[in-house]
Short mmCIF file of C-alpha atoms and ligand atoms in Angstrom, two decimals:
data_model
loop_
_atom_site.label_atom_id
_atom_site.label_comp_id
_atom_site.label_asym_id
_atom_site.label_seq_id
_atom_site.Cartn_x
_atom_site.Cartn_y
_atom_site.Cartn_z
CA MET A 15 -170.29 75.12 56.62
CA SER A 16 -171.56 76.73 59.80
CA LEU A 17 -169.95 76.26 63.17
CA GLN A 18 -170.63 73.00 64.91
CA LEU A 19 -170.47 71.87 68.52
CA GLY A 20 -166.89 71.38 69.65
CA ASP A 21 -165.47 73.76 67.02
CA THR A 22 -163.25 76.60 68.15
CA ALA A 23 -165.21 79.85 68.20
CA PRO A 24 -163.51 82.26 65.79
CA ASP A 25 -161.73 85.21 67.37
CA PHE A 26 -162.43 88.66 65.92
CA LYS A 27 -161.99 92.37 66.43
CA ALA A 28 -165.17 94.43 66.17
CA LYS A 29 -166.70 97.85 66.68
CA THR A 30 -169.22 97.74 69.50
CA THR A 31 -171.32 100.04 71.65
CA ILE A 32 -168.58 99.93 74.31
CA GLY A 33 -165.73 100.58 71.83
CA GLU A 34 -163.46 98.29 69.80
CA ILE A 35 -163.10 94.84 71.29
CA ASP A 36 -160.98 91.80 70.66
CA PHE A 37 -163.39 88.92 71.34
CA TYR A 38 -160.97 86.55 73.08
CA ASP A 39 -159.54 89.38 75.22
CA TYR A 40 -163.03 90.51 76.10
CA ILE A 41 -164.31 87.12 77.24
CA GLY A 42 -161.06 86.08 78.92
CA ASP A 43 -161.51 82.78 80.79
CA ASN A 44 -165.26 83.24 81.12
CA TRP A 45 -168.14 81.60 79.36
CA ALA A 46 -169.65 83.69 76.57
CA LEU A 47 -173.10 84.16 75.05
CA LEU A 48 -172.87 85.62 71.54
CA PHE A 49 -176.22 86.19 69.85
CA SER A 50 -177.34 87.90 66.68
CA HIS A 51 -180.57 89.72 65.93
CA PRO A 52 -181.92 90.69 62.51
CA SER A 53 -182.13 94.44 62.79
CA ASP A 54 -182.10 97.49 65.06
CA TYR A 55 -185.30 99.45 65.71
CA THR A 56 -187.48 96.35 65.36
CA PRO A 57 -189.99 95.19 67.95
CA VAL A 58 -189.02 91.59 68.75
CA CYS A 59 -185.31 92.49 68.91
CA THR A 60 -186.12 95.36 71.27
CA THR A 61 -187.76 92.94 73.71
CA GLU A 62 -184.93 90.40 73.38
CA LEU A 63 -182.15 92.86 74.16
CA GLY A 64 -184.22 94.31 77.00
CA LYS A 65 -184.81 90.87 78.48
CA THR A 66 -181.10 90.06 78.24
CA ALA A 67 -180.18 93.31 80.02
CA SER A 68 -182.68 92.55 82.79
CA LEU A 69 -180.96 89.19 83.40
CA LYS A 70 -177.49 90.70 83.96
CA SER A 71 -177.21 89.39 87.52
CA GLU A 72 -178.07 85.87 86.29
CA PHE A 73 -175.37 85.97 83.60
CA ASP A 74 -172.87 87.47 86.06
CA LYS A 75 -173.64 84.76 88.63
CA ARG A 76 -172.76 82.14 86.03
CA GLY A 77 -169.62 83.95 84.85
CA VAL A 78 -171.02 84.59 81.36
CA LYS A 79 -169.98 87.54 79.19
CA VAL A 80 -172.81 88.57 76.88
CA LEU A 81 -172.45 90.10 73.40
CA ALA A 82 -175.17 90.91 70.87
CA LEU A 83 -174.64 91.52 67.15
CA SER A 84 -176.32 92.76 64.03
CA VAL A 85 -175.07 94.13 60.73
CA ASP A 86 -176.45 97.61 61.52
CA LYS A 87 -174.25 100.68 61.97
CA LEU A 88 -172.79 101.64 65.33
CA GLU A 89 -174.77 104.92 65.30
CA ASP A 90 -177.98 102.89 64.91
CA HIS A 91 -177.06 100.63 67.81
CA LEU A 92 -176.32 103.65 70.00
CA GLY A 93 -179.60 105.36 69.15
CA TRP A 94 -181.65 102.19 69.51
CA VAL A 95 -180.17 101.42 72.95
CA ASN A 96 -181.97 104.54 74.23
CA ASP A 97 -185.27 103.08 73.00
CA ILE A 98 -184.52 99.69 74.57
CA ASN A 99 -183.71 101.34 77.88
CA GLU A 100 -186.83 103.50 77.75
CA THR A 101 -189.34 100.87 76.63
CA GLN A 102 -187.98 97.80 78.45
CA ASN A 103 -187.09 99.65 81.66
CA VAL A 104 -183.44 98.52 81.65
CA GLU A 105 -179.94 99.83 81.03
CA VAL A 106 -178.38 97.80 78.23
CA ASN A 107 -175.27 96.51 79.97
CA PHE A 108 -173.50 94.42 77.32
CA PRO A 109 -171.79 95.32 74.02
CA ILE A 110 -173.68 95.23 70.74
CA ILE A 111 -171.38 94.48 67.81
CA ALA A 112 -171.81 96.60 64.68
CA ASP A 113 -170.92 93.99 62.07
CA GLU A 114 -171.39 96.20 59.02
CA ASP A 115 -168.81 94.31 56.96
CA ARG A 116 -170.39 90.96 58.06
CA LYS A 117 -167.02 89.51 59.04
CA VAL A 118 -168.32 88.07 62.31
CA SER A 119 -171.72 87.06 60.90
CA GLU A 120 -170.04 85.12 58.13
CA ALA A 121 -167.47 83.48 60.40
CA TYR A 122 -170.29 82.29 62.66
CA GLY A 123 -172.81 81.47 59.90
CA MET A 124 -175.36 83.96 61.22
CA ILE A 125 -176.66 84.94 57.76
CA HIS A 126 -178.93 82.31 56.22
CA PRO A 127 -179.42 83.54 52.65
CA ASN A 128 -182.68 81.69 52.09
CA ALA A 129 -184.18 83.39 55.15
CA SER A 130 -182.70 86.83 54.44
CA ALA A 131 -179.92 87.80 52.07
CA THR A 132 -178.81 90.70 54.22
CA ALA A 133 -179.88 90.32 57.85
CA THR A 134 -178.61 87.94 60.50
CA VAL A 135 -181.05 85.38 61.84
CA ARG A 136 -181.51 84.89 65.58
CA SER A 137 -178.39 82.81 66.22
CA VAL A 138 -177.15 81.87 69.68
CA PHE A 139 -173.69 80.60 70.51
CA ILE A 140 -172.62 79.56 73.98
CA ILE A 141 -168.86 79.34 74.16
CA GLY A 142 -166.89 77.73 76.97
CA PRO A 143 -163.77 79.04 78.72
CA ASP A 144 -161.82 76.75 76.36
CA LYS A 145 -163.25 78.83 73.43
CA LYS A 146 -165.12 75.81 72.09
CA VAL A 147 -168.71 76.07 70.88
CA LYS A 148 -170.93 74.35 73.47
CA LEU A 149 -174.37 75.20 72.07
CA THR A 150 -175.90 76.63 68.92
CA LEU A 151 -179.51 77.68 68.44
CA THR A 152 -181.19 79.30 65.46
CA TYR A 153 -184.55 81.05 65.62
CA PRO A 154 -186.40 82.81 62.81
CA ALA A 155 -186.92 86.56 62.83
CA SER A 156 -190.57 86.16 63.82
CA THR A 157 -189.89 84.32 67.09
CA GLY A 158 -188.25 85.94 70.08
CA ARG A 159 -185.97 83.69 72.08
CA ASN A 160 -186.55 82.41 75.61
CA PHE A 161 -183.64 83.71 77.67
CA GLN A 162 -184.65 81.58 80.66
CA GLU A 163 -183.98 78.58 78.41
CA ILE A 164 -180.56 80.00 77.59
CA LEU A 165 -179.79 80.30 81.33
CA ARG A 166 -181.09 76.77 81.86
CA VAL A 167 -178.74 75.40 79.19
CA ILE A 168 -175.81 77.30 80.70
CA ASP A 169 -176.62 75.70 84.08
CA SER A 170 -176.61 72.28 82.43
CA LEU A 171 -173.40 72.94 80.49
CA GLN A 172 -171.57 74.19 83.56
CA LEU A 173 -172.77 71.28 85.70
CA THR A 174 -172.00 68.59 83.16
CA ALA A 175 -168.54 70.09 82.48
CA ASN A 176 -167.62 69.30 86.10
CA TYR A 177 -169.49 66.09 86.96
CA SER A 178 -170.19 62.81 85.14
CA VAL A 179 -173.85 63.65 84.74
CA ALA A 180 -176.33 64.68 82.07
CA THR A 181 -179.57 66.60 82.57
CA PRO A 182 -182.95 65.14 81.62
CA ALA A 183 -185.73 66.72 79.59
CA ASN A 184 -186.98 70.01 81.01
CA TRP A 185 -184.45 69.81 83.88
CA VAL A 186 -183.97 72.93 85.91
CA GLU A 187 -181.38 73.77 88.54
CA GLY A 188 -182.05 71.78 91.73
CA GLU A 189 -183.67 68.73 90.14
CA ASP A 190 -182.18 65.23 89.97
CA VAL A 191 -179.72 64.51 87.18
CA ILE A 192 -178.71 61.44 85.19
CA ILE A 193 -175.47 59.58 85.89
CA THR A 194 -173.65 59.13 82.58
CA PRO A 195 -173.34 55.58 81.19
CA ALA A 196 -169.53 55.74 81.49
CA VAL A 197 -169.81 55.56 85.28
CA LYS A 198 -169.81 51.94 86.46
CA ASP A 199 -172.40 50.93 89.09
CA GLU A 200 -169.66 50.19 91.61
CA GLU A 201 -168.20 53.71 91.19
CA ILE A 202 -171.47 55.47 91.96
CA PRO A 203 -171.39 55.58 95.81
CA ALA A 204 -167.98 57.27 95.86
CA LYS A 205 -168.79 59.67 93.04
CA PHE A 206 -172.33 60.49 94.11
CA PRO A 207 -172.51 60.18 97.91
CA LYS A 208 -175.94 61.87 98.07
CA GLY A 209 -177.48 58.59 96.84
CA HIS A 210 -178.86 57.35 93.57
CA LYS A 211 -181.75 55.48 91.99
CA VAL A 212 -181.54 52.77 89.34
CA ILE A 213 -184.69 53.05 87.19
CA LYS A 214 -183.19 50.94 84.39
CA PRO A 215 -179.57 49.81 84.12
CA TYR A 216 -179.04 52.67 81.64
CA LEU A 217 -181.15 55.22 83.55
CA ARG A 218 -179.63 56.07 86.91
CA THR A 219 -180.34 59.33 88.71
CA THR A 220 -178.79 61.23 91.58
CA PRO A 221 -179.47 64.52 93.34
CA GLN A 222 -177.70 67.44 91.69
CA PRO A 223 -174.12 66.94 92.93
CA ASN A 224 -172.96 70.56 93.25
CA LEU A 225 -175.65 71.75 95.69
C1 LIG B 15 -188.38 92.10 65.00
O1 LIG B 15 -187.41 92.16 65.73
O2 LIG B 15 -189.50 92.41 65.37
C2 LIG B 15 -188.21 91.60 63.59
C3 LIG B 15 -187.03 91.81 62.93
C4 LIG B 15 -186.91 91.38 61.63
C5 LIG B 15 -187.96 90.73 61.01
C6 LIG B 15 -189.13 90.50 61.70
C7 LIG B 15 -189.27 90.95 63.01
#
């Protein structure tokens, strides 16, 4: 069975474009984004890794260590990085795991045999500082991911880890958030001194508390 939310993200050692890494040592107490792509030297993957590299300051700001993965050889990763840099106008600034023996892909359920027997699908795992899986996403090979959405989810995860709030549909940083049902009405003024609105007894909003 594939990894589910709340599961402990498996630790691993792997060959990468920045040398051998031990996953837990590499991510330390940070958040982590681990994502797989089907294959090197392919067009959609080239744009995805380029987009991720261009967002380095956004991942850094949020304390997120980024790692990409496919089952291709390290030499292929290293050659392809030159193409990504050239065509996407970036410097790839995160490790790409060469998971030739599929140890990591299998531990994380990144190979979906009915989609492809050999290649990883476009899996995304966001892992918290406690090494628990906080988000999983799976996209098919034909659809490039939206890395702004990944940043948006990280913002929500980091906010809701620290405050008794949840974020509504299409929320983005700076917008009002929802007070979780566990907070009693009488506790709201002390917990959320910026004010709040009661739209329904179960739908109470407040300005984003960490701004
Ligand atoms: C791509 O990255 O363009 C791609 C990779 C595998 C299958 C289809 C598209």
